[in-house]
Coordinates of C-alpha atoms in Angstrom, one line a residue:
M1 CA 31.4 2.0 13.7
S2 CA 32.3 1.8 10.1
V3 CA 29.0 0.2 9.2
A4 CA 27.1 3.1 10.8
I5 CA 29.2 5.6 8.7
L6 CA 28.8 3.8 5.4
A7 CA 25.1 3.0 5.8
P8 CA 23.8 6.5 4.8
G9 CA 26.0 6.5 1.7
S10 CA 24.8 3.1 0.8
R11 CA 21.1 4.1 1.1
T12 CA 21.9 7.2 -1.0
R13 CA 23.5 5.1 -3.7
R14 CA 20.6 2.6 -3.6
F15 CA 18.1 5.5 -3.9
S16 CA 20.0 7.1 -6.8
K17 CA 20.2 3.8 -8.6
R18 CA 16.5 3.2 -8.2
L19 CA 15.6 6.8 -9.3
T20 CA 17.8 6.3 -12.4
Q21 CA 15.9 3.1 -13.3
V22 CA 12.6 4.9 -12.9
L23 CA 13.7 7.7 -15.1
V24 CA 15.0 5.3 -17.8
T25 CA 11.7 3.3 -17.6
L26 CA 9.6 6.5 -18.0
F27 CA 11.7 7.7 -20.9
G28 CA 11.4 4.3 -22.6
L29 CA 7.7 4.4 -22.1
L30 CA 7.6 7.9 -23.5
V31 CA 9.5 6.8 -26.7
L32 CA 7.3 3.7 -27.1
T33 CA 4.1 5.7 -26.6
F34 CA 5.1 8.3 -29.1
F35 CA 6.1 6.0 -31.9
I36 CA 3.1 3.7 -31.4
G37 CA 0.9 6.8 -31.7
R38 CA 2.6 7.7 -35.0
V39 CA 2.2 4.2 -36.6
M40 CA -1.4 3.5 -35.5
P41 CA -3.9 3.4 -38.4
V42 CA -5.6 6.6 -37.2
D43 CA -5.3 9.9 -39.0
P44 CA -5.4 12.6 -36.3
V45 CA -5.6 15.4 -38.9
L46 CA -8.7 13.8 -40.4
A47 CA -10.2 13.5 -36.9
I48 CA -9.7 17.2 -36.4
V49 CA -10.8 18.6 -39.8
G50 CA -13.5 16.0 -40.5
P51 CA -14.0 13.9 -43.6
D52 CA -15.5 16.7 -45.6
A53 CA -12.6 19.1 -45.4
D54 CA -10.8 20.1 -48.6
Q55 CA -7.1 19.4 -49.3
S56 CA -5.8 22.9 -48.4
T57 CA -7.5 22.8 -45.0
Y58 CA -6.1 19.3 -44.4
Q59 CA -2.6 20.3 -45.4
Q60 CA -2.7 23.4 -43.2
V61 CA -3.6 21.4 -40.1
Y62 CA -1.1 18.8 -41.1
Q63 CA 1.7 21.4 -41.0
Q64 CA 0.4 23.0 -37.8
L65 CA 0.7 19.7 -36.0
G66 CA 4.2 19.3 -37.3
F67 CA 3.6 16.1 -39.2
D68 CA 5.6 17.5 -42.1
K69 CA 8.8 17.2 -40.0
S70 CA 10.9 14.2 -39.4
L71 CA 10.0 11.7 -36.6
L72 CA 13.0 12.7 -34.5
T73 CA 12.1 16.4 -34.7
Q74 CA 8.5 15.6 -33.9
F75 CA 9.6 13.6 -30.8
G76 CA 11.8 16.5 -29.7
I77 CA 8.9 18.9 -29.9
Y78 CA 6.7 16.4 -28.1
L79 CA 9.2 15.9 -25.3
N80 CA 9.7 19.6 -24.9
N81 CA 6.0 20.1 -24.6
L82 CA 5.7 17.4 -22.1
L83 CA 8.4 18.9 -19.9
H84 CA 6.4 22.1 -19.9
G85 CA 3.2 20.2 -18.9
D86 CA 1.7 20.4 -22.4
F87 CA 0.0 17.2 -23.5
G88 CA -1.8 18.9 -26.3
N89 CA -5.5 19.5 -26.6
A90 CA -8.2 16.8 -26.6
L91 CA -10.5 16.5 -29.6
L92 CA -13.3 15.2 -27.4
T93 CA -13.5 18.3 -25.2
G94 CA -11.3 20.9 -26.9
K95 CA -9.4 21.4 -23.6
P96 CA -5.9 20.6 -22.6
V97 CA -5.4 16.8 -22.1
L98 CA -3.8 17.4 -18.7
D99 CA -6.8 19.3 -17.5
D100 CA -9.1 16.6 -18.7
I101 CA -7.1 13.9 -16.9
L102 CA -7.1 15.9 -13.7
R103 CA -10.8 16.2 -14.0
V104 CA -11.7 12.6 -14.6
F105 CA -9.0 10.7 -12.7
P106 CA -10.4 11.4 -9.2
A107 CA -13.5 9.5 -10.1
T108 CA -11.5 6.4 -11.0
L109 CA -9.2 6.9 -8.0
E110 CA -12.2 6.9 -5.7
L111 CA -13.6 3.8 -7.4
A112 CA -10.3 1.8 -7.4
T113 CA -9.5 2.7 -3.8
M114 CA -12.8 1.4 -2.6
A115 CA -12.3 -1.7 -4.7
I116 CA -8.9 -2.5 -3.4
I117 CA -10.2 -2.1 0.2
V118 CA -12.8 -4.7 -0.7
G119 CA -10.4 -6.9 -2.6
A120 CA -7.5 -6.9 -0.1
G121 CA -9.8 -6.8 3.0
L122 CA -11.5 -10.0 1.9
G123 CA -8.9 -11.6 -0.3
V124 CA -6.1 -11.8 2.2
P125 CA -8.1 -13.4 5.0
L126 CA -9.7 -15.8 2.5
G127 CA -6.3 -16.8 1.2
V128 CA -4.9 -17.4 4.7
L129 CA -8.0 -19.5 5.6
A130 CA -7.6 -21.6 2.4
A131 CA -3.9 -22.2 3.2
A132 CA -4.5 -23.0 6.9
R133 CA -7.3 -25.5 6.0
R134 CA -5.7 -27.0 2.8
N135 CA -7.9 -29.5 0.9
S136 CA -10.9 -28.8 3.2
V137 CA -14.3 -27.5 2.3
S138 CA -13.2 -23.9 3.1
D139 CA -10.2 -24.3 0.8
Y140 CA -12.3 -25.5 -2.1
V141 CA -14.9 -22.7 -1.6
V142 CA -12.1 -20.1 -1.7
R143 CA -10.6 -21.6 -4.8
I144 CA -14.0 -21.7 -6.5
I145 CA -14.5 -18.0 -5.7
S146 CA -11.1 -17.2 -7.1
L147 CA -11.8 -19.1 -10.2
A148 CA -15.1 -17.3 -10.7
G149 CA -13.5 -14.0 -10.2
Y150 CA -10.9 -14.8 -12.9
S151 CA -13.1 -16.4 -15.5
T152 CA -16.3 -14.3 -15.3
P153 CA -16.4 -11.3 -17.7
I154 CA -16.5 -8.2 -15.6
F155 CA -18.9 -6.4 -18.0
W156 CA -21.4 -9.3 -17.6
V157 CA -21.1 -9.2 -13.8
G158 CA -21.7 -5.5 -13.9
M159 CA -24.8 -5.8 -16.0
M160 CA -26.2 -8.6 -13.8
G161 CA -25.4 -6.6 -10.7
L162 CA -27.3 -3.6 -12.0
L163 CA -30.2 -5.8 -13.0
L164 CA -30.4 -7.6 -9.6
F165 CA -29.4 -5.0 -7.0
Y166 CA -30.6 -1.8 -8.7
A167 CA -33.5 -2.7 -11.0
W168 CA -35.1 -5.6 -9.0
L169 CA -34.1 -5.0 -5.4
G170 CA -33.4 -1.3 -5.3
W171 CA -30.6 -1.7 -2.8
V172 CA -28.0 0.5 -4.6
G173 CA -27.9 3.5 -6.9
G174 CA -27.9 3.2 -10.7
A175 CA -25.5 4.6 -13.2
G176 CA -23.3 7.6 -12.6
R177 CA -21.8 8.9 -9.3
L178 CA -24.9 10.7 -8.0
D179 CA -28.6 11.0 -8.7
L180 CA -29.4 13.7 -11.2
G181 CA -31.2 15.8 -8.6
L182 CA -28.0 16.0 -6.4
D183 CA -25.5 16.5 -9.2
G184 CA -23.6 19.9 -8.9
I185 CA -24.8 20.7 -5.4
V186 CA -21.5 20.1 -3.7
P187 CA -18.6 22.3 -4.9
R188 CA -15.6 20.4 -6.4
R189 CA -12.5 20.5 -4.3
T190 CA -10.7 17.2 -4.5
G191 CA -12.8 15.5 -7.3
L192 CA -13.5 12.7 -4.8
M193 CA -17.3 12.9 -4.4
T194 CA -17.4 11.3 -1.0
V195 CA -14.6 13.6 0.3
D196 CA -16.1 16.7 -1.2
A197 CA -19.5 15.9 0.3
L198 CA -17.9 15.5 3.7
L199 CA -16.0 18.8 3.4
A200 CA -19.2 20.5 2.4
G201 CA -21.0 18.9 5.3
N202 CA -23.7 17.5 3.0
S203 CA -24.7 14.1 4.4
A204 CA -27.4 13.5 1.7
V205 CA -24.8 13.8 -1.1
F206 CA -22.3 11.7 0.8
W207 CA -24.7 8.7 1.3
N208 CA -26.0 9.0 -2.2
A209 CA -22.4 8.9 -3.5
I210 CA -21.8 5.8 -1.3
N211 CA -25.0 4.2 -2.6
H212 CA -23.7 4.7 -6.2
L213 CA -20.2 3.6 -5.4
V214 CA -20.8 0.4 -3.5
L215 CA -21.8 -1.8 -6.4
P216 CA -19.2 -1.0 -9.0
A217 CA -16.5 -1.0 -6.3
S218 CA -17.6 -4.3 -4.9
L219 CA -17.6 -5.9 -8.4
L220 CA -14.1 -4.5 -9.1
G221 CA -13.0 -5.6 -5.7
F222 CA -14.3 -9.1 -6.4
H223 CA -12.2 -9.3 -9.5
S224 CA -9.0 -8.3 -7.5
L225 CA -10.1 -10.5 -4.6
A226 CA -9.6 -13.5 -6.9
Y227 CA -6.0 -12.6 -7.6
I228 CA -5.1 -11.5 -4.1
S229 CA -6.6 -14.6 -2.4
R230 CA -4.9 -16.9 -4.8
M231 CA -1.5 -15.3 -4.2
T232 CA -2.0 -15.2 -0.5
R233 CA -2.8 -18.9 -0.4
S234 CA 0.3 -19.7 -2.4
F235 CA 2.6 -17.6 -0.2
M236 CA 1.1 -19.1 3.0
L237 CA 1.4 -22.7 1.8
A238 CA 5.1 -22.1 1.2
Q239 CA 5.6 -20.7 4.7
L240 CA 3.5 -23.3 6.5
S241 CA 5.7 -26.1 5.1
Q242 CA 8.9 -24.5 6.6
E243 CA 10.7 -26.0 9.6
F244 CA 10.3 -23.0 11.8
I245 CA 6.5 -23.5 11.7
I246 CA 6.9 -27.0 12.9
T247 CA 9.1 -25.7 15.7
A248 CA 6.5 -23.1 16.7
R249 CA 3.9 -25.8 17.0
V250 CA 6.1 -28.1 19.0
K251 CA 6.7 -25.2 21.4
G252 CA 2.9 -25.2 22.1
L253 CA 1.9 -22.1 20.3
T254 CA -1.8 -21.9 19.3
E255 CA -2.7 -22.4 15.6
R256 CA -3.8 -18.7 15.5
Q257 CA -0.4 -17.6 16.7
V258 CA 1.5 -19.9 14.3
I259 CA -0.5 -18.6 11.3
W260 CA -0.7 -14.9 12.0
N261 CA 2.4 -14.2 14.1
H262 CA 4.8 -16.4 12.2
A263 CA 3.7 -17.5 8.8
F264 CA 1.7 -14.4 7.8
R265 CA 4.3 -11.9 9.0
N266 CA 6.8 -13.6 6.6
I267 CA 4.6 -13.1 3.6
L268 CA 3.6 -9.5 4.4
V269 CA 6.4 -8.0 2.2
Q270 CA 5.4 -10.1 -0.8
L271 CA 1.7 -9.2 -0.3
L272 CA 2.6 -5.5 -0.4
T273 CA 3.8 -5.9 -4.0
V274 CA 0.7 -8.0 -4.9
V275 CA -1.7 -5.5 -3.5
A276 CA 0.2 -2.5 -5.1
L277 CA 0.1 -4.2 -8.6
A278 CA -3.6 -5.1 -8.1
Y279 CA -4.3 -1.4 -7.2
G280 CA -2.5 -0.2 -10.3
S281 CA -4.5 -2.7 -12.4
L282 CA -7.7 -1.3 -11.0
L283 CA -6.7 2.3 -11.8
E284 CA -6.1 1.5 -15.4
G285 CA -8.4 -1.5 -16.0
A286 CA -11.7 -0.1 -14.8
V287 CA -12.8 0.7 -18.4
L288 CA -15.5 -1.9 -18.7
I289 CA -17.1 -1.2 -15.3
E290 CA -17.0 2.5 -15.9
T291 CA -18.7 1.9 -19.3
V292 CA -21.4 -0.3 -17.8
F293 CA -22.1 2.1 -14.9
S294 CA -21.6 5.3 -16.9
W295 CA -18.9 6.3 -14.4
P296 CA -17.3 9.5 -15.6
G297 CA -13.8 8.4 -14.9
F298 CA -10.4 7.8 -16.5
G299 CA -11.5 4.6 -18.3
S300 CA -14.5 6.2 -19.9
Y301 CA -12.4 9.1 -21.1
L302 CA -9.8 6.8 -22.6
T303 CA -12.4 4.8 -24.4
G304 CA -14.0 7.9 -25.9
S305 CA -10.6 9.1 -27.0
L306 CA -9.8 5.8 -28.7
L307 CA -13.1 5.7 -30.5
L308 CA -12.5 9.3 -31.7
G309 CA -8.9 8.7 -32.7
D310 CA -7.7 11.4 -30.3
M311 CA -4.0 10.4 -30.0
N312 CA -3.1 13.3 -27.8
A313 CA -5.5 12.1 -25.1
V314 CA -4.6 8.4 -25.7
M315 CA -0.9 9.0 -25.3
G316 CA -1.5 11.2 -22.2
C317 CA -3.6 8.4 -20.7
V318 CA -1.0 5.7 -21.5
L319 CA 1.8 7.8 -20.0
L320 CA -0.3 8.2 -16.8
V321 CA -0.9 4.5 -16.5
G322 CA 2.8 3.8 -17.0
M323 CA 3.7 6.4 -14.4
I324 CA 1.3 4.8 -11.9
F325 CA 2.8 1.4 -12.3
V326 CA 6.4 2.7 -12.0
M327 CA 5.5 4.8 -8.9
L328 CA 3.7 1.8 -7.3
N329 CA 6.7 -0.4 -7.9
L330 CA 9.0 2.3 -6.4
L331 CA 6.6 2.5 -3.4
S332 CA 6.7 -1.3 -3.0
D333 CA 10.5 -1.2 -2.9
M334 CA 10.5 1.4 -0.2
L335 CA 8.0 -0.6 1.8
Y336 CA 10.2 -3.7 1.3
Q337 CA 13.0 -1.9 3.1
L338 CA 10.7 -0.7 5.8
F339 CA 9.2 -4.1 6.7
D340 CA 12.1 -6.5 5.8
P341 CA 15.3 -5.7 7.7
R342 CA 17.3 -8.1 5.4
T343 CA 17.0 -5.6 2.5
K344 CA 18.9 -3.0 4.5
S345 CA 22.1 -5.0 4.7

């Protein structure tokens, strides 16, 4: 009876502790991002006024940006602006950075979501197969695929994919999210092209978007497949060597039941973290694929901002990436408690 009474309070304390850790992590990321932005060898004032501006114009913009104040004062202003949702204006577009991120991020979200479906949907079964048939031909094939996914430069794979499947075979769409003739037909609601096309009831735009999405998503998925299959194989090998697996086989259970109902269920919690981190990496690491495929997403926006020296946009993007990883870790912890009863005690 006392356990039942104390359990809600225990869950509340655990949640409060985790929330405090998240807030401290985000604040540390904020401090780190701000000071790195200030020490980088990029002059944001010069990026705004241009190299031909006179000294008076330069000094005026310098003071408007608050660079004549101390670093602590600048950080206080920056923190206050962030709390009010103000990330500053982007030099690339002249619009608020937050508006720009909200505009470009859905494209990357759509790409990364399709990629993780491919990566986890193929990587997990391949990892289980490799572990179940250790040192067999299947195991070596999966390990070679994983090695190829790790070692092959993603930009080279992207260019070869465009050359083969688009230029030569014509199986997929080319650069961008849509053909030029279909761009702008569907009204923007979510920013996810496939979802917006379905909401508008436009099947032509939907299938065209899928046609453009399938190749970059598959290549990104292949990259994450390598990591997920390797970790799945490692987790499964650890479980298949346990005594309870031997007991299950002695009881006469089929190999399928032993692998999926006993060994795989025990690694499900670990795989949740692996897939979550792989998804976060896809959201922030799709820069090269977006560049090769002219995909108007988060990676392309960050690359353009870096080349221009737009520190407002760069710091906004870095903060978003940090928040994504922190939230995915928090989600993983919550799923741990949902799928693993031992964490509730």
